CSV table of C-alpha atoms in Angstrom, one decimal:
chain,number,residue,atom,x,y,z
H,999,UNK,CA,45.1,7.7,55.0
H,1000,UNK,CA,43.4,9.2,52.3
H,1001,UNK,CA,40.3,7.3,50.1
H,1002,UNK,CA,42.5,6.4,47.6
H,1003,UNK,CA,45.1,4.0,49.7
H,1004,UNK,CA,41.9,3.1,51.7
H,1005,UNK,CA,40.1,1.4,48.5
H,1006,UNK,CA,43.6,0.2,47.6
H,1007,UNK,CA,44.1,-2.0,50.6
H,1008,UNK,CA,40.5,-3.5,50.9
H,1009,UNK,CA,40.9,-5.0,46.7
H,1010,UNK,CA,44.3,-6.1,48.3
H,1011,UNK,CA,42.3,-7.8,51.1
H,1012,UNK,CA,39.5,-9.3,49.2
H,1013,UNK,CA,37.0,-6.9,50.3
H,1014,UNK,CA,36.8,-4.7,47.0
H,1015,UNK,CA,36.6,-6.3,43.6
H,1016,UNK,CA,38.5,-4.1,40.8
H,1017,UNK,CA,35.6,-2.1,39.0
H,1018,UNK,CA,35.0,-3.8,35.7
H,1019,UNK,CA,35.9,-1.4,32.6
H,1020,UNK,CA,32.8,0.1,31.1
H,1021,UNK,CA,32.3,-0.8,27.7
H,1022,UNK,CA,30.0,1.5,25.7
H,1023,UNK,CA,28.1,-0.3,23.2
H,1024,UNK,CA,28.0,1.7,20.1
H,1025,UNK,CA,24.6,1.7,18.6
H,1026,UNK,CA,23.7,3.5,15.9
H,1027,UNK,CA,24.3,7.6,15.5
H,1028,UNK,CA,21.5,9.2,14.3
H,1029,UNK,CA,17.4,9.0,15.2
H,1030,UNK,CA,15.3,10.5,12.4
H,1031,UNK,CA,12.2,11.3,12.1
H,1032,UNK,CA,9.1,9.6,10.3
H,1033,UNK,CA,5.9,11.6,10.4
H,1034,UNK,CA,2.6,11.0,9.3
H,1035,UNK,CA,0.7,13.8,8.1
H,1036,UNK,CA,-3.3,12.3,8.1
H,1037,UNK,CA,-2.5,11.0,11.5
H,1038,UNK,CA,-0.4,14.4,12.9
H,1039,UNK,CA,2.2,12.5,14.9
H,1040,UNK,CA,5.9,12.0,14.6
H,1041,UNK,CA,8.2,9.0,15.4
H,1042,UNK,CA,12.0,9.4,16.3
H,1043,UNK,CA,13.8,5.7,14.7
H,1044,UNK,CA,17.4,4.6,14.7
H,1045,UNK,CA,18.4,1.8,12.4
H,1046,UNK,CA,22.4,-0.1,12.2
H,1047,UNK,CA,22.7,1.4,9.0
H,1048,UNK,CA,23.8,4.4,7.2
H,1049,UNK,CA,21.8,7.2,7.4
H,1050,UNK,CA,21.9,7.4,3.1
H,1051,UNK,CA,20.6,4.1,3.9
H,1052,UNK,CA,17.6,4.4,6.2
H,1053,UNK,CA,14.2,3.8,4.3
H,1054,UNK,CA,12.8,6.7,2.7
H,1055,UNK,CA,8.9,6.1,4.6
H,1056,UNK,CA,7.6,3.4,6.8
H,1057,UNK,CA,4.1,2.2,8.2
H,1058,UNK,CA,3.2,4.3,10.3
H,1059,UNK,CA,2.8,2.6,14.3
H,1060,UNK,CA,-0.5,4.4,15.1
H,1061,UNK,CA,-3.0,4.7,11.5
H,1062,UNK,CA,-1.0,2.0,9.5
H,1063,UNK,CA,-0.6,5.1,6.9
H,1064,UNK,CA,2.6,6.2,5.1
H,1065,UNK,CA,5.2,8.1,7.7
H,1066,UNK,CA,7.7,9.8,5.4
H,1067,UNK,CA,11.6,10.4,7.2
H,1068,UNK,CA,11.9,14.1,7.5
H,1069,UNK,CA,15.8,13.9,9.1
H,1070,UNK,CA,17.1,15.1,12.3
H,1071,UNK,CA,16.0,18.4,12.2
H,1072,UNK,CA,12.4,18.6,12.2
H,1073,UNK,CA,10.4,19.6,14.9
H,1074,UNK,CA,6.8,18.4,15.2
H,1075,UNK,CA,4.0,21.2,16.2
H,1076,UNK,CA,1.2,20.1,19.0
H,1077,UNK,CA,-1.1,17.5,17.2
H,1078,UNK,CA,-3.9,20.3,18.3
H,1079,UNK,CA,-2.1,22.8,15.6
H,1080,UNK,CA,-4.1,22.5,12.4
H,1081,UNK,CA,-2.5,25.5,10.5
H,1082,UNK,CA,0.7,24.0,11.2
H,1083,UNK,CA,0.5,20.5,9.9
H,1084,UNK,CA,-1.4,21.6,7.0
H,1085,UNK,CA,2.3,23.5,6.3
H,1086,UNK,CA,4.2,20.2,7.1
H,1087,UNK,CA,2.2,18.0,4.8
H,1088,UNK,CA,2.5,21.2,1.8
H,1089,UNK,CA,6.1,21.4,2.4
H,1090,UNK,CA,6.5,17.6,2.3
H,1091,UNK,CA,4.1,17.2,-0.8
H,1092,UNK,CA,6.8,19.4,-2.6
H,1093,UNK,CA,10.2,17.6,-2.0
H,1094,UNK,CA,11.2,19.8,1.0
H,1095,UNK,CA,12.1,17.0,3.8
H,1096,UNK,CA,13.3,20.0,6.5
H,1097,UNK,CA,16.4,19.0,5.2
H,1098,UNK,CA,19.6,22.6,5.9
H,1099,UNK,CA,19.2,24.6,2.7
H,1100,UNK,CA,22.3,26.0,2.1
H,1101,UNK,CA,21.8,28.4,-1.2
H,1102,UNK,CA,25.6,30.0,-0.8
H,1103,UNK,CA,28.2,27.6,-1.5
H,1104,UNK,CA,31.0,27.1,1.4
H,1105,UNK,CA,28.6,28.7,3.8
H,1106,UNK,CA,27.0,27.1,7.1
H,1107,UNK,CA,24.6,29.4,7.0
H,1108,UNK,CA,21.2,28.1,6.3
H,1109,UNK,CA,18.3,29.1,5.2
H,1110,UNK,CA,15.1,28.9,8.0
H,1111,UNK,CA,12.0,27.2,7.3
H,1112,UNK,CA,8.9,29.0,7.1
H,1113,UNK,CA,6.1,29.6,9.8
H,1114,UNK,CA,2.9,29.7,8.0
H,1115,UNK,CA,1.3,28.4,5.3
H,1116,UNK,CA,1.5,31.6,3.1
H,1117,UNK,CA,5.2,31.7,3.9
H,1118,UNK,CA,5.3,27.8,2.4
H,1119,UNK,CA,4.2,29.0,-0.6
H,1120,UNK,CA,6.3,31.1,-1.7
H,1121,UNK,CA,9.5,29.2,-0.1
H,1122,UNK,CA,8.5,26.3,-2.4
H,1123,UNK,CA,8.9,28.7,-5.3
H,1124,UNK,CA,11.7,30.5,-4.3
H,1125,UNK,CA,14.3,27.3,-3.3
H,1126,UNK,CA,12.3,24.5,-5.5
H,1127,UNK,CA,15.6,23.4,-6.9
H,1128,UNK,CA,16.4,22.4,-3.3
H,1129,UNK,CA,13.5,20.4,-3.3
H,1130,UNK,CA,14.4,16.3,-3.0
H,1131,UNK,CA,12.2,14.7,-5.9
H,1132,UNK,CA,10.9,11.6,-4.5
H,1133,UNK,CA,8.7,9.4,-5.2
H,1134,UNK,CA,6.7,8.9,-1.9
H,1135,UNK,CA,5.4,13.1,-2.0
H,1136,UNK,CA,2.5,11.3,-4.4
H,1137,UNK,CA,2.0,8.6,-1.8
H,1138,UNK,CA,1.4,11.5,1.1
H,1139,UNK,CA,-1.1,14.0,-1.5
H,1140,UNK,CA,-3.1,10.2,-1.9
H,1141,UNK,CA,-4.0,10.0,1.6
């Protein structure tokens, strides 16, 4: 007798209740990311709403600061990493929220983000019509 006809007989007997069907509850699909720059960390939230409609910058948990959403796709440096952060909040200042640049139309292909400061530069001037104009970047260059 094989496992199968063995299970079979005991939820026949009484012995073995019949296993519930598993439900997923479906919750919401995307965790962005909300980073605050004068305080170096970044926070992952999810929200039952549209991503178009998640808020644009919340308080942030730890200073009480501005945390700006920077999408999916951005990947915080150590908090230790000066140089880096200092090219987070430049990029951020100037409209680029690590969103996929794309600069060839019907092409997945995008463009990388840059790894130093000096890079930042001159990819804010060379994709600045990619830039999201927003008004928050004033809030971030306040602080």
């Amino acid at each position: 007798m094989d496992k199968q006809q063995r299970m079979e007989l005991r939820r026949q007997a009484g012995y073995r209740d019949l296993p519930k069907p598993q439900t997923k509850e479906k919750g919401p699909e995307y965790s962005l990311s909300y980073v605050c720059c004068s305080c170096r960390t970044s926070n992952m939230r999810q929200y039952n709403l549209e991503p178009c409609h998640y808020p644009k910058s919340i308080e942030c948990p730890i200073c009480k600061g501005v945390a700006v959403c920077v999408g999916r796709h951005f990947k915080p440096p150590k908090k230790s990493d000066t140089a880096q952060w200092k090219k987070v909040e430049y990029l951020i200042e100037h409209g680029f929220m690590f969103q996929k640049i794309r600069p060839v139309k019907n092409c997945y292909d995008s463009v990388p983000y840059p790894e130093t400061l000096a890079q930042a530069k001159d990819f804010v001037v060379k994709y600045q019509r990619y830039a999201v104009k927003t008004p928050y970047n004033k809030a971030i260059k306040q602080d």
